[in-house]
XYZ file of N, CA and C in Angstrom:
255
model
N 0.842 -1.163 0.000
C 0.000 0.000 0.000
C 0.897 1.240 0.000
N 0.550 2.223 -0.813
C 1.280 3.480 -0.876
C 0.462 4.586 -0.221
N 1.147 5.527 0.433
C 0.466 6.673 1.009
C 0.930 7.928 0.294
N -0.013 8.818 -0.044
C 0.278 10.098 -0.660
C -0.434 11.178 0.135
N -0.089 12.436 -0.142
C -0.645 13.534 0.634
C -0.982 14.697 -0.279
N -2.101 15.383 -0.006
C -2.475 16.624 -0.671
C -2.619 17.678 0.417
N -1.980 18.842 0.225
C -2.061 19.923 1.208
C -2.373 21.218 0.491
N -3.323 22.007 1.047
C -3.625 23.302 0.450
C -2.941 24.411 1.228
N -3.063 25.645 0.724
C -2.354 26.774 1.345
C -2.891 27.123 2.726
N -4.060 26.610 3.089
C -4.614 26.834 4.422
C -4.085 25.812 5.428
N -3.347 24.823 4.937
C -2.798 23.801 5.821
C -3.650 22.549 5.920
N -4.785 22.501 5.204
C -5.607 21.294 5.197
C -4.839 20.182 4.506
N -4.868 19.003 5.084
C -4.127 17.861 4.548
C -5.088 16.706 4.305
N -4.935 16.072 3.151
C -5.709 14.870 2.819
C -4.700 13.758 2.574
N -4.852 12.642 3.248
C -3.987 11.491 3.024
C -4.694 10.533 2.083
N -3.973 10.041 1.092
C -4.498 9.109 0.104
C -3.786 7.777 0.268
N -4.518 6.713 0.217
C -3.936 5.382 0.316
C -4.281 4.617 -0.950
N -3.261 4.077 -1.584
C -3.453 3.323 -2.810
C -3.126 1.861 -2.534
N -4.075 1.003 -2.813
C -3.893 -0.430 -2.583
C -4.292 -1.191 -3.841
N -3.776 -2.385 -3.985
C -4.166 -3.205 -5.130
C -5.165 -4.292 -4.746
N -5.569 -4.323 -3.477
C -6.585 -5.258 -3.000
C -7.463 -4.550 -1.981
N -8.699 -4.976 -1.894
C -9.577 -4.444 -0.850
C -10.594 -5.530 -0.488
N -11.200 -5.360 0.665
C -12.232 -6.300 1.094
C -13.280 -5.518 1.868
N -14.401 -6.118 2.071
C -15.474 -5.457 2.804
C -16.588 -5.020 1.871
N -17.545 -4.337 2.427
C -18.732 -3.901 1.693
C -18.861 -2.391 1.780
N -19.135 -1.754 0.638
C -19.400 -0.321 0.630
C -20.794 -0.058 1.180
N -20.945 1.014 1.950
C -22.243 1.387 2.508
C -22.563 2.816 2.115
N -23.787 3.058 1.671
C -24.225 4.405 1.318
C -24.219 5.297 2.554
N -24.018 6.583 2.323
C -24.110 7.560 3.399
C -25.428 8.315 3.254
N -25.711 9.196 4.201
C -26.916 10.015 4.095
C -26.804 11.003 2.940
N -25.565 11.346 2.567
C -25.336 12.339 1.523
C -25.402 11.763 0.115
N -24.937 10.545 -0.068
C -24.745 10.050 -1.425
C -24.699 8.528 -1.466
N -24.967 7.994 -2.642
C -24.801 6.572 -2.907
C -23.305 6.308 -3.088
N -22.781 5.287 -2.451
C -21.365 4.938 -2.545
C -21.246 3.694 -3.412
N -20.393 3.782 -4.457
C -20.246 2.632 -5.355
C -18.897 2.707 -6.068
N -18.485 1.593 -6.634
C -17.282 1.543 -7.461
C -17.692 1.841 -8.893
N -16.880 2.658 -9.589
C -17.115 2.891 -11.016
C -15.770 2.833 -11.736
N -15.793 2.528 -13.037
C -14.535 2.492 -13.793
C -13.870 3.874 -13.807
N -12.541 3.898 -13.860
C -11.782 5.143 -13.829
C -12.203 6.097 -14.944
N -12.382 5.597 -16.143
C -12.766 6.469 -17.269
C -14.119 7.123 -17.015
N -15.041 6.409 -16.418
C -16.347 6.987 -16.077
C -16.183 8.027 -14.964
N -15.322 7.750 -14.010
C -15.057 8.682 -12.909
C -14.529 10.017 -13.439
N -13.612 9.954 -14.416
C -13.021 11.159 -14.999
C -14.053 12.041 -15.687
N -15.162 11.452 -16.132
C -16.207 12.209 -16.819
C -17.196 12.868 -15.856
N -17.131 12.502 -14.576
C -18.033 13.071 -13.565
C -17.606 14.501 -13.227
N -18.527 15.275 -12.650
C -18.194 16.592 -12.140
C -17.429 16.373 -10.839
N -16.124 16.652 -10.868
C -15.255 16.335 -9.750
C -15.020 17.550 -8.861
N -14.667 17.292 -7.621
C -14.321 18.358 -6.683
C -13.064 19.080 -7.167
N -12.930 20.340 -6.779
C -11.750 21.119 -7.131
C -10.489 20.401 -6.663
N -9.523 20.271 -7.545
C -8.261 19.624 -7.198
C -8.240 18.116 -7.405
N -9.380 17.517 -7.735
C -9.417 16.063 -7.878
C -8.527 15.578 -9.022
N -8.320 16.413 -10.060
C -7.440 15.983 -11.156
C -6.017 15.757 -10.650
N -5.604 16.518 -9.637
C -4.278 16.319 -9.062
C -4.223 15.021 -8.253
N -5.298 14.714 -7.569
C -5.378 13.456 -6.825
C -5.240 12.281 -7.798
N -5.925 12.348 -8.926
C -5.834 11.279 -9.927
C -4.405 11.147 -10.460
N -3.726 12.286 -10.665
C -2.349 12.232 -11.149
C -1.426 11.585 -10.118
N -1.604 11.926 -8.850
C -0.794 11.311 -7.799
C -0.990 9.802 -7.792
N -2.230 9.376 -7.914
C -2.514 7.944 -7.861
C -1.972 7.219 -9.097
N -1.894 7.916 -10.229
C -1.430 7.286 -11.464
C 0.091 7.312 -11.604
N 0.741 8.325 -11.028
C 2.187 8.486 -11.189
C 2.906 8.037 -9.920
N 3.538 6.900 -9.963
C 4.159 6.352 -8.757
C 5.317 7.209 -8.257
N 5.911 8.040 -9.124
C 7.029 8.860 -8.675
C 6.577 10.115 -7.925
N 5.304 10.441 -7.931
C 4.789 11.609 -7.215
C 3.993 11.147 -6.001
N 4.206 11.811 -4.851
C 3.442 11.399 -3.679
C 2.937 12.569 -2.837
N 3.106 13.811 -3.326
C 2.538 14.959 -2.631
C 2.029 15.970 -3.640
N 1.034 16.733 -3.238
C 0.499 17.809 -4.052
C 0.206 18.989 -3.141
N 0.770 20.148 -3.476
C 0.499 21.366 -2.724
C -0.434 22.243 -3.553
N -1.589 22.585 -2.991
C -2.587 23.391 -3.676
C -2.422 24.849 -3.263
N -2.546 25.775 -4.225
C -2.457 27.201 -3.937
C -3.291 27.989 -4.948
N -3.714 29.182 -4.553
C -4.447 30.061 -5.462
C -3.450 30.846 -6.296
N -3.718 30.868 -7.589
C -2.872 31.612 -8.516
C -3.798 32.358 -9.471
N -3.870 33.668 -9.300
C -4.765 34.458 -10.146
C -6.228 34.074 -9.973
N -6.596 33.693 -8.756
C -7.981 33.309 -8.480
C -8.333 31.886 -8.882
N -7.353 31.139 -9.381
C -7.573 29.748 -9.813
C -6.776 28.829 -8.903
N -7.408 27.770 -8.430
C -6.724 26.800 -7.583
C -5.825 25.924 -8.442
N -4.539 25.922 -8.123
C -3.549 25.144 -8.863
C -2.859 24.165 -7.922
N -2.358 23.101 -8.485
C -1.626 22.116 -7.700
C -0.232 21.908 -8.244
N 0.695 21.606 -7.372
C 2.064 21.291 -7.757
C 2.366 19.901 -7.201
N 2.662 18.978 -8.099
C 2.997 17.616 -7.698
C 4.476 17.526 -7.385
N 4.832 16.871 -6.285
C 6.231 16.713 -5.889
C 6.475 15.299 -5.381
N 7.738 14.896 -5.447
C 8.140 13.625 -4.853
C 8.867 13.920 -3.562
N 8.341 13.436 -2.477
C 8.946 13.620 -1.160
C 9.837 12.418 -0.894
N 11.044 12.670 -0.457
C 11.962 11.590 -0.113
C 11.510 10.930 1.182
N 11.387 9.620 1.183
C 11.008 8.871 2.379
C 12.267 8.581 3.168
N 12.239 8.893 4.465
C 13.416 8.679 5.314
C 13.254 7.495 6.184
């Protein structure tokens, strides 16, 4: 399992875990139906701001962090590789 991180300029941090196996049952929440969908279908959905950077982190094994910042009123992300010590 790999761990990645997304951090915005306010200091909010999201940890991402990438695994090649999973078990258990998905359960719907009060907010939304929870389900698995193919990646290509996911990319066509209306995604949260910054989600394209999350997808890049998950697809590129050499990147494991993303720092989000406002640039000209637009939220931008910078992907980086953090050295593991």
